[in-house]
mmCIF file of C-alpha atoms in Angstrom:
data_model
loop_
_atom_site.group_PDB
_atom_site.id
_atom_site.type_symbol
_atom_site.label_atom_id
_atom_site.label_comp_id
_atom_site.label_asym_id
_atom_site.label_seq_id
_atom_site.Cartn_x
_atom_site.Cartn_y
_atom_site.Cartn_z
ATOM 1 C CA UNK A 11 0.995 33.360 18.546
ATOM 2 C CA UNK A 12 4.089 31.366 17.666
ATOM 3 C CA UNK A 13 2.828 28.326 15.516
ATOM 4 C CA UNK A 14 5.392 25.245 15.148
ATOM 5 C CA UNK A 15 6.594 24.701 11.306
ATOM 6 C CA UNK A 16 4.695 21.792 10.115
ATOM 7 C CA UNK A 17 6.682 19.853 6.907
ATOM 8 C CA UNK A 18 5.202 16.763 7.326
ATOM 9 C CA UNK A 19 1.566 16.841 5.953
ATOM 10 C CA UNK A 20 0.500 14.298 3.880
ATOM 11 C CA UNK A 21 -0.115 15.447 0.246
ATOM 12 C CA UNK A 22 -2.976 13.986 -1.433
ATOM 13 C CA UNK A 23 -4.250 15.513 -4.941
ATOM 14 C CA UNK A 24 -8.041 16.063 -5.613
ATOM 15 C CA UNK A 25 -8.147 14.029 -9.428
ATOM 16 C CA UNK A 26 -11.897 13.181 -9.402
ATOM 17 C CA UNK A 27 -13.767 10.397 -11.034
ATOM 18 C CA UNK A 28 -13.279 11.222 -14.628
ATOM 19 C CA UNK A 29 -9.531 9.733 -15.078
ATOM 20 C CA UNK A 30 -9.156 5.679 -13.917
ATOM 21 C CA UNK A 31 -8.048 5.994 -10.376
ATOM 22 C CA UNK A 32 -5.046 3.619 -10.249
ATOM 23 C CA UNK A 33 -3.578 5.446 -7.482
ATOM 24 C CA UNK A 34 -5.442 4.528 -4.172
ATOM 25 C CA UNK A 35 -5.409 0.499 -4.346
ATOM 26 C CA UNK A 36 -8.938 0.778 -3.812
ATOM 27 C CA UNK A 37 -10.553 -2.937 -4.608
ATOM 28 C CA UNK A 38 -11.827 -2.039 -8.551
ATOM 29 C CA UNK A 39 -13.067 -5.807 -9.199
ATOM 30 C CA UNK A 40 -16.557 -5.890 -7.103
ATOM 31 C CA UNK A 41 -19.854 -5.797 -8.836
ATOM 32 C CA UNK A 42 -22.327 -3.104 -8.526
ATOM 33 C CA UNK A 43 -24.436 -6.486 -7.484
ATOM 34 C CA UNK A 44 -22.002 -6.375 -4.075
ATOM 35 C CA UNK A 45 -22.744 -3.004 -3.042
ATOM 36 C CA UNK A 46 -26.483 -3.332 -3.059
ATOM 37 C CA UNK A 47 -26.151 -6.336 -1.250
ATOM 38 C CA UNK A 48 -24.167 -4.520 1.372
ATOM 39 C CA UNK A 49 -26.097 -1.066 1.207
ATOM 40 C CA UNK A 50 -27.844 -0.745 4.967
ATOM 41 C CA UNK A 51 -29.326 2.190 6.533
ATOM 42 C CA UNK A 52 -29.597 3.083 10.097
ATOM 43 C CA UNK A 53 -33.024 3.769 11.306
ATOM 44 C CA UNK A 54 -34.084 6.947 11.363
ATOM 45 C CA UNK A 55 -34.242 7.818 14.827
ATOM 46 C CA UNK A 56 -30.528 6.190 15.468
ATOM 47 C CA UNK A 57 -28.787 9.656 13.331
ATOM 48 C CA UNK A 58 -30.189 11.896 16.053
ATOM 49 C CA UNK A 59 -28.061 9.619 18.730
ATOM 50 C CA UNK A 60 -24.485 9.961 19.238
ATOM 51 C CA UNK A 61 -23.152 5.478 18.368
ATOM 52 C CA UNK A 62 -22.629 3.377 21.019
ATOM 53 C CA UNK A 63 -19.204 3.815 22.690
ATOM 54 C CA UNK A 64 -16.391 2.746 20.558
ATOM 55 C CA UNK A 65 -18.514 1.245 18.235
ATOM 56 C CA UNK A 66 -18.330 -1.988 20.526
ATOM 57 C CA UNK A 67 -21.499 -3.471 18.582
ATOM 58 C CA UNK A 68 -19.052 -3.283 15.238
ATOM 59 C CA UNK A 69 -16.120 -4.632 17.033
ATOM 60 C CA UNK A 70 -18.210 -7.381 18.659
ATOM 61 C CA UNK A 71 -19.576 -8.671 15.261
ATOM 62 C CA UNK A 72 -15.856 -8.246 13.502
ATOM 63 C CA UNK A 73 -14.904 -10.739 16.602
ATOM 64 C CA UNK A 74 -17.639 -13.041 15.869
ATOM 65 C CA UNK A 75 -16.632 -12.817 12.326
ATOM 66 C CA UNK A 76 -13.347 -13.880 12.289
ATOM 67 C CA UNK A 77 -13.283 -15.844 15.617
ATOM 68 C CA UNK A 78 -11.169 -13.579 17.673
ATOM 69 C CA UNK A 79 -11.344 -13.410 21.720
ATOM 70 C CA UNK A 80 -13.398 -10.773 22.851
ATOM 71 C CA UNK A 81 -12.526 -7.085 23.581
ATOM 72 C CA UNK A 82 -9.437 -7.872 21.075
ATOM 73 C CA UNK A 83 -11.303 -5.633 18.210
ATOM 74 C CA UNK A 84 -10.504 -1.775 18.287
ATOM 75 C CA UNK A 85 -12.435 -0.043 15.496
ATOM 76 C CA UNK A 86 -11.307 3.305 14.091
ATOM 77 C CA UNK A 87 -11.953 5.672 11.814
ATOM 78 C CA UNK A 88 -10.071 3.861 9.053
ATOM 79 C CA UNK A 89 -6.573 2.218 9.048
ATOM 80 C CA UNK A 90 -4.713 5.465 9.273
ATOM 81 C CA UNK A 91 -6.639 6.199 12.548
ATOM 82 C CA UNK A 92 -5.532 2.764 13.696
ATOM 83 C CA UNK A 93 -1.914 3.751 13.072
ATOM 84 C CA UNK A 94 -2.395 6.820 15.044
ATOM 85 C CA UNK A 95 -3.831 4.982 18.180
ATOM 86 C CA UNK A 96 -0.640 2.462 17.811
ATOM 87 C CA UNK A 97 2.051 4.985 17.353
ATOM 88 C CA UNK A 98 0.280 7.593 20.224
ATOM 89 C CA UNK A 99 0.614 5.281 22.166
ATOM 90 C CA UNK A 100 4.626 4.714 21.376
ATOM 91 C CA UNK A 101 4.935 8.065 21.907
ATOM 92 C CA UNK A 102 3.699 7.703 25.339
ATOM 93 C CA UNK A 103 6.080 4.718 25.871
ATOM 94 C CA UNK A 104 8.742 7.461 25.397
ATOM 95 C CA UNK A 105 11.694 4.910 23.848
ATOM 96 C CA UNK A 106 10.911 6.103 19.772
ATOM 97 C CA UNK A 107 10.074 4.482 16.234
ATOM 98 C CA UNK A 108 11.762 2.605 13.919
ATOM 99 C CA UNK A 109 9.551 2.618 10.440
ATOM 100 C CA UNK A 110 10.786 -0.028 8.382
ATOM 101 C CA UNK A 111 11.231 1.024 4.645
ATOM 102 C CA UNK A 112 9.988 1.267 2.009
ATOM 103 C CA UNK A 113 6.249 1.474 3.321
ATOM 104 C CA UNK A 114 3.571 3.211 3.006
ATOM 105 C CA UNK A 115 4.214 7.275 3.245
ATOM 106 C CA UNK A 116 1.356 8.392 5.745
ATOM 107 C CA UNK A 117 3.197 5.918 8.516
ATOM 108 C CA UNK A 118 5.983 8.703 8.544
ATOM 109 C CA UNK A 119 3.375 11.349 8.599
ATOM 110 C CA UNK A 120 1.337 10.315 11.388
ATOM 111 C CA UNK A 121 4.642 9.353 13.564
ATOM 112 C CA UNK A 122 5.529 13.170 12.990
ATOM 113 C CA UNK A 123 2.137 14.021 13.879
ATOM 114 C CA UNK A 124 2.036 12.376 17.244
ATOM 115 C CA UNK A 125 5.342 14.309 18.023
ATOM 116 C CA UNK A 126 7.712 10.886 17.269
ATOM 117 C CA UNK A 127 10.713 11.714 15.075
ATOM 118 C CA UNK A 128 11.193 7.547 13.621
ATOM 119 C CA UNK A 129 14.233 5.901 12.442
ATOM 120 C CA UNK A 130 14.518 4.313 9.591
ATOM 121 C CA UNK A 131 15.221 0.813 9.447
ATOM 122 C CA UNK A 132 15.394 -0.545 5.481
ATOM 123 C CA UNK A 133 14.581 -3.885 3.866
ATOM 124 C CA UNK A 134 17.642 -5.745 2.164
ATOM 125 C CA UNK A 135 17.656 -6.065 -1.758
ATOM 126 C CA UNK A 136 16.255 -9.327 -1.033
ATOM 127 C CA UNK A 137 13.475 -7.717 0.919
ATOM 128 C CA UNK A 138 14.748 -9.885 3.474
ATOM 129 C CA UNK A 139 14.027 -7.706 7.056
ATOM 130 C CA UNK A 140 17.166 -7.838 9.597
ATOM 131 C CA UNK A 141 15.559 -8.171 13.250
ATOM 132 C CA UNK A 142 19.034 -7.865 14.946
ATOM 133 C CA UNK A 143 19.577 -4.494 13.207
ATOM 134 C CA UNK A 144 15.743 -3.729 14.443
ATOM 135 C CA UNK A 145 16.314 -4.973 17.802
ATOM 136 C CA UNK A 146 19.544 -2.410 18.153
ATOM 137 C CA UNK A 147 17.909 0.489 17.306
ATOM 138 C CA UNK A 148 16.968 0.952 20.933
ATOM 139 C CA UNK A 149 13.316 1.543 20.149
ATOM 140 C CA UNK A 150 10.569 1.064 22.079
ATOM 141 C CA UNK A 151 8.104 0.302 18.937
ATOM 142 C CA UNK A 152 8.362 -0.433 15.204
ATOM 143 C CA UNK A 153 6.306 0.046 12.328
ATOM 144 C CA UNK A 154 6.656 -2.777 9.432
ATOM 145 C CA UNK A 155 3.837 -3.483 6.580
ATOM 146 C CA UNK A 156 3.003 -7.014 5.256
ATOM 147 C CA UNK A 157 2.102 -7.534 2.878
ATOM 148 C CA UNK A 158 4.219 -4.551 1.938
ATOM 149 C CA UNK A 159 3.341 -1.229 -0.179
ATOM 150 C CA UNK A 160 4.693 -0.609 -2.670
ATOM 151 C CA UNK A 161 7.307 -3.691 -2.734
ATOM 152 C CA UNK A 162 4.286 -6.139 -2.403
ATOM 153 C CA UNK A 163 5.835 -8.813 -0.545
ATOM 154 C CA UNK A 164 4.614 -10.828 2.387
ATOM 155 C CA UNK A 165 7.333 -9.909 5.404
ATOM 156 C CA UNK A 166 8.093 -13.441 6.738
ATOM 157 C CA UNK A 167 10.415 -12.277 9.424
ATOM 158 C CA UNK A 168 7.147 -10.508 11.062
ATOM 159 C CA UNK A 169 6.597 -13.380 13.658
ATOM 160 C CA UNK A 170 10.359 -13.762 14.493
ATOM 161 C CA UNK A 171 10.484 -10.205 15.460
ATOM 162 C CA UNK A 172 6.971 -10.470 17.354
ATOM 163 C CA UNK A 173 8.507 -13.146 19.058
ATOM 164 C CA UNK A 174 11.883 -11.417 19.836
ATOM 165 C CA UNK A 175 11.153 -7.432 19.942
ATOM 166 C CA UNK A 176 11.015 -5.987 23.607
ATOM 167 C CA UNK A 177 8.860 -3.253 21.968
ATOM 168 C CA UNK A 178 5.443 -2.690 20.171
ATOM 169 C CA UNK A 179 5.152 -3.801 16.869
ATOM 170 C CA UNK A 180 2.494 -2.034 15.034
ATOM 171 C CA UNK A 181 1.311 -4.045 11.910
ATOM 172 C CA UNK A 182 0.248 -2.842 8.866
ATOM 173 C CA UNK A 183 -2.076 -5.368 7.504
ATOM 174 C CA UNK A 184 -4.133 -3.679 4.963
ATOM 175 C CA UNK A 185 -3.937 -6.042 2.535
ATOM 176 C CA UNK A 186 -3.972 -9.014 4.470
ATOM 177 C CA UNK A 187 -6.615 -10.347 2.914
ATOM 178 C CA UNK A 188 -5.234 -10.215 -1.032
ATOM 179 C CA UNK A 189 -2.430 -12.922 0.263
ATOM 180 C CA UNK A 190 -5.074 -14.551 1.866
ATOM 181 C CA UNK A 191 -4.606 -13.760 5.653
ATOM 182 C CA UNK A 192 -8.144 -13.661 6.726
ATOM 183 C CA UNK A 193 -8.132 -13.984 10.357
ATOM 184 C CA UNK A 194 -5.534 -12.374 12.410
ATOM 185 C CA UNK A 195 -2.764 -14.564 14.378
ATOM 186 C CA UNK A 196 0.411 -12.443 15.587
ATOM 187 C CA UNK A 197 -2.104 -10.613 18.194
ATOM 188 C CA UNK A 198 -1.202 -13.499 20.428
ATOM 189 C CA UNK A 199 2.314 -12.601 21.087
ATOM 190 C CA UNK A 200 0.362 -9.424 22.788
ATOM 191 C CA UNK A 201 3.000 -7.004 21.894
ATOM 192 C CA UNK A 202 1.385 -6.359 18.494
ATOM 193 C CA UNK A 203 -0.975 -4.122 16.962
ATOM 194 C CA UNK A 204 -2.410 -5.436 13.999
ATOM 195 C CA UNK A 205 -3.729 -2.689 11.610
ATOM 196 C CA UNK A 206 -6.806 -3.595 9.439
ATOM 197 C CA UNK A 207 -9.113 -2.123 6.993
ATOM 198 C CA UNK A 208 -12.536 -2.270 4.996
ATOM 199 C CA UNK A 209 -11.043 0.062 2.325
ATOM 200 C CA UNK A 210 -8.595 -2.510 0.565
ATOM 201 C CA UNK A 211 -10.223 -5.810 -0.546
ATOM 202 C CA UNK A 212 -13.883 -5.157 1.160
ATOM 203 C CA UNK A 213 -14.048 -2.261 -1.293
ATOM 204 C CA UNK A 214 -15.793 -0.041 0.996
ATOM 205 C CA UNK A 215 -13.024 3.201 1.368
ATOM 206 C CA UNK A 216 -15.619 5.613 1.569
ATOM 207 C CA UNK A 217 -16.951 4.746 4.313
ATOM 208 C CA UNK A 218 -13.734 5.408 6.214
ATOM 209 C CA UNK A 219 -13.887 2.363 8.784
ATOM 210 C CA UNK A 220 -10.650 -0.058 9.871
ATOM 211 C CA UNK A 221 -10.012 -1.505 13.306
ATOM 212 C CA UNK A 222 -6.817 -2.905 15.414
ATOM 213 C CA UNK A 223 -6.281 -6.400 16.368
ATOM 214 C CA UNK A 224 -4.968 -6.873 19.545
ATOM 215 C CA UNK A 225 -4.383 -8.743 22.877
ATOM 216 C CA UNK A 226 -6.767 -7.555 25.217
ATOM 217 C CA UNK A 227 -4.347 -5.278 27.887
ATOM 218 C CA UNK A 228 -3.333 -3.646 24.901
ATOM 219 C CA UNK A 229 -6.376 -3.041 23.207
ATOM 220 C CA UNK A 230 -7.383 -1.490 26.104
ATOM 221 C CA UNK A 231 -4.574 0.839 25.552
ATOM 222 C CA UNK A 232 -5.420 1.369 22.494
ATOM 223 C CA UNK A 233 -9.278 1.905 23.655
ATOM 224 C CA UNK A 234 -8.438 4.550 26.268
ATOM 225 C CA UNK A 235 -6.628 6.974 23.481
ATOM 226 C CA UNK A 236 -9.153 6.879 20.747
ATOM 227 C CA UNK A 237 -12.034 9.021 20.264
ATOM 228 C CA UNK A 238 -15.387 7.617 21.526
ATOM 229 C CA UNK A 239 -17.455 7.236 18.319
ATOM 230 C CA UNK A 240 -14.841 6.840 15.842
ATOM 231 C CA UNK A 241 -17.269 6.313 12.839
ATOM 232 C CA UNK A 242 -20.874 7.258 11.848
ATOM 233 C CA UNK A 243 -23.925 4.934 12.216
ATOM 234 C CA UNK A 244 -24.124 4.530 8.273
ATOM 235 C CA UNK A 245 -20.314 3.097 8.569
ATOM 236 C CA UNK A 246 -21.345 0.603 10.811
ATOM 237 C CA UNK A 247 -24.691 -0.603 9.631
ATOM 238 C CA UNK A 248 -22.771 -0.966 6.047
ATOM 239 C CA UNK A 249 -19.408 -2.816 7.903
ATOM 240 C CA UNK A 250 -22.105 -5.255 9.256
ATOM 241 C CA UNK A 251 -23.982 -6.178 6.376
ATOM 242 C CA UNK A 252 -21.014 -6.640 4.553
ATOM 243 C CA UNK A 253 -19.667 -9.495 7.261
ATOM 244 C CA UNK A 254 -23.431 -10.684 7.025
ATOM 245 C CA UNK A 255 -23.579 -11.056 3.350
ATOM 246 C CA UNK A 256 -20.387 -9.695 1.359
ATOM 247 C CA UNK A 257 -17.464 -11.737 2.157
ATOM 248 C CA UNK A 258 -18.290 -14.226 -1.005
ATOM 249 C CA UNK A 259 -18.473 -11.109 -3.442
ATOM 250 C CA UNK A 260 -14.470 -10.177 -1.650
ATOM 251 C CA UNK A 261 -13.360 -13.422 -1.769
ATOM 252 C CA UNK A 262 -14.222 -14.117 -5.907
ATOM 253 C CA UNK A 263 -13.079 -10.104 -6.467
ATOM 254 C CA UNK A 264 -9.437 -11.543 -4.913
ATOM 255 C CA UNK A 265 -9.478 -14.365 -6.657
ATOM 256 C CA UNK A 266 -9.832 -12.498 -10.147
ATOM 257 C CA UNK A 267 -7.586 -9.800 -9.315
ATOM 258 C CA UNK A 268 -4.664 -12.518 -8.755
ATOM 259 C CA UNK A 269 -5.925 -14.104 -11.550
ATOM 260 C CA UNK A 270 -5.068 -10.429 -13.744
ATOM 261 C CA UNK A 271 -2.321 -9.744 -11.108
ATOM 262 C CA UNK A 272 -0.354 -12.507 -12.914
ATOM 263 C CA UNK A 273 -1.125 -11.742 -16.433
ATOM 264 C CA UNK A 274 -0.448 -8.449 -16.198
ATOM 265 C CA UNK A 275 3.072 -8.897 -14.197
ATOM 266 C CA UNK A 276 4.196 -11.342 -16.817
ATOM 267 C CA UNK A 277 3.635 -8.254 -19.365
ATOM 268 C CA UNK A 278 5.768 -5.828 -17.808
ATOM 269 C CA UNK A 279 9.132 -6.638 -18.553
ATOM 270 C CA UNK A 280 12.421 -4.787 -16.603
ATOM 271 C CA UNK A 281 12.193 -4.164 -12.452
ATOM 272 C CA UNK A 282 9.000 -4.495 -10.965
ATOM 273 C CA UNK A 283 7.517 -5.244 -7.629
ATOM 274 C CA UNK A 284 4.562 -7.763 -7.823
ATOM 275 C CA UNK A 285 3.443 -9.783 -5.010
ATOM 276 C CA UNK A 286 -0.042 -10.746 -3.259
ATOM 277 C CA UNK A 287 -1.582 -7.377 -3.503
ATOM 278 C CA UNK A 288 -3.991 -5.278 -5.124
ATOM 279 C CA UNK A 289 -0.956 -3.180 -6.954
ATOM 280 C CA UNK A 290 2.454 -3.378 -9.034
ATOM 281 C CA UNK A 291 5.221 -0.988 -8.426
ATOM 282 C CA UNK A 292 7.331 -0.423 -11.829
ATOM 283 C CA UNK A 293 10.878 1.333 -12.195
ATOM 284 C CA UNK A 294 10.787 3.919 -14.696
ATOM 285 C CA UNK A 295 13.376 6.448 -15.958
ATOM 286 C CA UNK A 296 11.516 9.106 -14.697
ATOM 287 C CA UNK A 297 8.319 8.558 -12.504
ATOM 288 C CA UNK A 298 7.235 12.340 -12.700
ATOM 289 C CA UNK A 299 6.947 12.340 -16.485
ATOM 290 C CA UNK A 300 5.484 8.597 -16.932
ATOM 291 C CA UNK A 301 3.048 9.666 -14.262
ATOM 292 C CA UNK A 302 2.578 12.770 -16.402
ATOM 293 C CA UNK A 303 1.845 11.329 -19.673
ATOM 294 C CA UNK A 304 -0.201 8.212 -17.959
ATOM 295 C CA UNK A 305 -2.646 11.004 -16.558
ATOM 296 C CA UNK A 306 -3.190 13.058 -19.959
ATOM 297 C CA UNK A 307 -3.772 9.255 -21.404
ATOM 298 C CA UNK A 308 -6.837 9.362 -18.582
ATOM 299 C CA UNK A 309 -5.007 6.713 -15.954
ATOM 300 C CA UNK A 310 -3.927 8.108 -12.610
ATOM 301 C CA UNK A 311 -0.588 6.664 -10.933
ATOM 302 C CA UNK A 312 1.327 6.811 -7.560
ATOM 303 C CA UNK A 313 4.703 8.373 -7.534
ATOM 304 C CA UNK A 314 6.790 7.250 -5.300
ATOM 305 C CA UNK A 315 9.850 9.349 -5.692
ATOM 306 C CA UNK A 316 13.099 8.780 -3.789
ATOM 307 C CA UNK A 317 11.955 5.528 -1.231
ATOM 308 C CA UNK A 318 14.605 3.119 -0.388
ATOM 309 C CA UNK A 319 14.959 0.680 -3.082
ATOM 310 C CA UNK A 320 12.374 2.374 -5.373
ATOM 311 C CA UNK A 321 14.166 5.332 -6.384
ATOM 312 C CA UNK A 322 12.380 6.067 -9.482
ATOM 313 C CA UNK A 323 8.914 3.954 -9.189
ATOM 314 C CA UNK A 324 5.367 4.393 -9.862
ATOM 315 C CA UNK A 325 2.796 2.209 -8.504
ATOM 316 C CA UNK A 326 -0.407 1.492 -10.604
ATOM 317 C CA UNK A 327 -3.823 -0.557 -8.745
ATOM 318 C CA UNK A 328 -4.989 -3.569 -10.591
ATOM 319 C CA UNK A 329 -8.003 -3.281 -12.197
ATOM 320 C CA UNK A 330 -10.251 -5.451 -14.328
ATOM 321 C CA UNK A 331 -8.599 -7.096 -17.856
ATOM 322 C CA UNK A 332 -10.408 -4.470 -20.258
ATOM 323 C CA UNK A 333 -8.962 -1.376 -18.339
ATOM 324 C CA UNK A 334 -5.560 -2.947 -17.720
ATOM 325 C CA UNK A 335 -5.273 -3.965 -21.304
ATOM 326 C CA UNK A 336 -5.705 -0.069 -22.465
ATOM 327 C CA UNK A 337 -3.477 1.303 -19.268
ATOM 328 C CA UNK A 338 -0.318 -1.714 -20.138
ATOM 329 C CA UNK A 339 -0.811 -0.185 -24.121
ATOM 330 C CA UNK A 340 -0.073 3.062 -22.924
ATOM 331 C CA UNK A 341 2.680 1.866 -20.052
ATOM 332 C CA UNK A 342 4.463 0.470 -22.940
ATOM 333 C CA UNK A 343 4.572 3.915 -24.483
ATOM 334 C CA UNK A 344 5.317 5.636 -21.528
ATOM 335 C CA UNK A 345 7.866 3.698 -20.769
ATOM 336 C CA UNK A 346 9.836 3.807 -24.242
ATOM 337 C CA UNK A 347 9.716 7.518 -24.408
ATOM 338 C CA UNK A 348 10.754 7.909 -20.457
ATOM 339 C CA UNK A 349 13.122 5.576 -21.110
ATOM 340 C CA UNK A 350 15.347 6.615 -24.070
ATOM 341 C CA UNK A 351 13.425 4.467 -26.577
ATOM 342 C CA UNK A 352 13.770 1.129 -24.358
ATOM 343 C CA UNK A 353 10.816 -0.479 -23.672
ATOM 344 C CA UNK A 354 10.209 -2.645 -20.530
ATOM 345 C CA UNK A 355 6.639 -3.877 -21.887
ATOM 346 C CA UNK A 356 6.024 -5.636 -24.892
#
C-alpha cells in the first residue's frame, strides 16, 4: 500500500507538570475555589448513552449565555476542531486559503490536513492587515486571528474585510475574551466563522470543548461536516456549570492577568509583542538556546522559529506575580548570555 508523505503534523512535546508550563497560554490565574465551583458530573446512567446530537443542549445554553440567535452555536471538540469544520468546508468550496501570518501554527496544519495547500498573506510591520492584497489572492476563504498569537494585537481591519471579502472568513477568536470581546458580533455579516474556546480564559483545556459562531445557513454547514457527539457528557455538564456559575471567577482572573500583563511588559526591555492576551512574545538572539536554558531553570517556553516578523521569538504565558517574578529573573539571564552580554530586561 502506497501511503502519501505526511510533513505537516503538528509537533507537540510531552513536558509534564513538574516544570511551569508557560507554553500553552492556558489561563494560570483561577483559584482552585473556581474549579470546584464548576466541577459537575453527569448522572450515572447518562455515560452508558451516546450525548444528544451535536451537543445541541451545550450550544443552546452557550446561546442563551451570550444572547446569540438560535442554531448560530456549533460546538466542537475544542477550537482546533472548529478550525477543521471551517477550513473542510473551504476545501469543499474548491477556490483555496489564504492564512494570514504570523498566527497560530496548527491553522497551517489542519489546512494541510483537509487537503488545502494555503497562501500566505503577512501582516505589515505595523501589524496593519492589507484587505486589497487579501481580496487578490483569488481565494475563496481566509484564515486571520484576533486577537493575534503570538503578535498579540487586536486585528482592526477584521470587520472591513468581513464586510468586503467574497469568501469565508474563518476567525480565530480564542482569546476574545482577554481584550474583552465577550459576545460575538462579526457572525452577522454571515460569511464568517467565528472560532471560540473554553481552554483560553475559562481555564478549562482539559476538557477539550470550543464551538463556532455563526449565521445560521452556515452553521448549518458547519453542522452537516462535524462529527455527531463532538465531546463527552463530563465536557458538557462542566461547560454548563461554568456559564451557570464561573464567569465572575474568568472575568477577575482577566482582570489580574492585565493587571501583571502590564507590569511585566514594562520589564522587558528590547522587541516584544504585548497586547490584550494571556502571553508576550520576546525577540531573542537565539530562541532554541533561551528556550533551552529557561527549561533547565524549570520554566517551559514556545519557540517560534522562523514566522514572519518573529524570526527569532519565544513566547512565554502570563502567570501570577510570584512565578513571573522568578521566570523575568531568569529571562534577564537568558537573555544576556543569548545575547552577547546585552540584556533586554533589567
Amino acid at each position: 500500500m502506497l501511503l502519501p508523505e505526511i510533513d505537516f503534523a503538528y509537533d507537540e512535546p510531552d513536558v509534564g507538570y513538574q516544570r511551569i508550563r508557560l507554553h500553552f497560554n492556558e489561563n494560570l490565574f483561577l483559584p482552585e475555589d473556581y474549579y470546584r465551583a464548576v466541577m459537575a458530573l453527569p448522572e450515572p446512567w447518562e455515560i452508558r448513552y451516546y450525548t444528544d446530537p451535536n451537543n445541541k443542549k451545550l450550544a443552546v445554553a452557550i446561546e442563551r449565555h451570550l444572547g446569540l440567535p438560535q442554531g448560530s452555536v456549533v460546538v466542537t471538540a475544542g477550537a482546533d476542531e472548529g478550525l477543521r469544520l471551517a477550513m473542510q468546508l473551504a476545501a469543499h468550496m474548491g477556490r483555496g486559503l489564504a492564512i494570514v501570518e504570523p498566527t497560530y501554527g496548527m491553522a497551517r496544519v489542519v489546512a494541510r490536513q483537509v487537503g488545502l495547500r494555503p497562501v500566505v498573506a503577512t501582516y505589515g510591520v505595523d501589524l496593519s492587515l492589507d484587505v486589497d492584497a487579501v481580496a487578490r489572492l483569488g481565494v475563496g476563504a481566509v484564515y486571520v486571528c484576533s486577537p493575534n498569537n503570538p503578535t498579540a494585537h487586536v486585528v482592526k481591519e477584521v470587520e472591513e474585510l468581513a464586510a468586503r471579502f467574497s469568501g469565508l472568513v474563518v476567525l480565530d477568536a480564542a482569546y476574545a475574551e482577554f481584550a474583552g470581546y465577550w459576545t460575538p458580533k462579526l457572525y452577522e455579516y454571515g460569511n464568517v466563522a467565528e472560532v471560540r474556546t473554553f481552554s483560553k480564559a475559562w481555564g478549562l483545556a482539559g476538557l477539550r470543548v470550543g464551538y463556532v459562531v455563526a449565521q445560521k445557513r452556515l452553521a448549518e454547514a458547519l453542522r452537516a461536516l462535524s462529527p455527531p457527539h463532538p465531546i463527552s457528557s463530563f465536557s458538557a455538564k462542566v461547560v454548563e456549570k461554568a456559564l451557570e456559575v464561573g464567569r465572575p471567577y474568568v472575568e477577575r482572573s482577566v482582570e489580574e492577568l492585565s493587571e501583571v500583563r502590564q507590569w511585566a511588559a514594562a520589564q522587558i526591555r528590547g522587541d516584544k509583542y504585548h497586547g490584550p492576551t494571556n502571553f508576550i512574545t520576546v525577540k531573542v538572539g537565539d530562541a532554541e538556546a533561551a528556550a533551552s536554558k529557561l527549561e533547565k531553570a524549570g520554566f517551559v517556553v514556545r519557540v517560534l522559529g522562523g514566522k514572519p516578523l518573529c524570526p527569532s521569538c519565544i513566547r512565554f504565558t502570563l502567570a501570577p506575580r510570584p512565578i513571573m517574578d522568578k521566570f523575568l529573573q531568569q529571562l534577564e539571564k537568558v537573555l544576556q548570555e543569548t545575547s552577547g552580554g546585552r540584556s533586554q530586561a533589567p
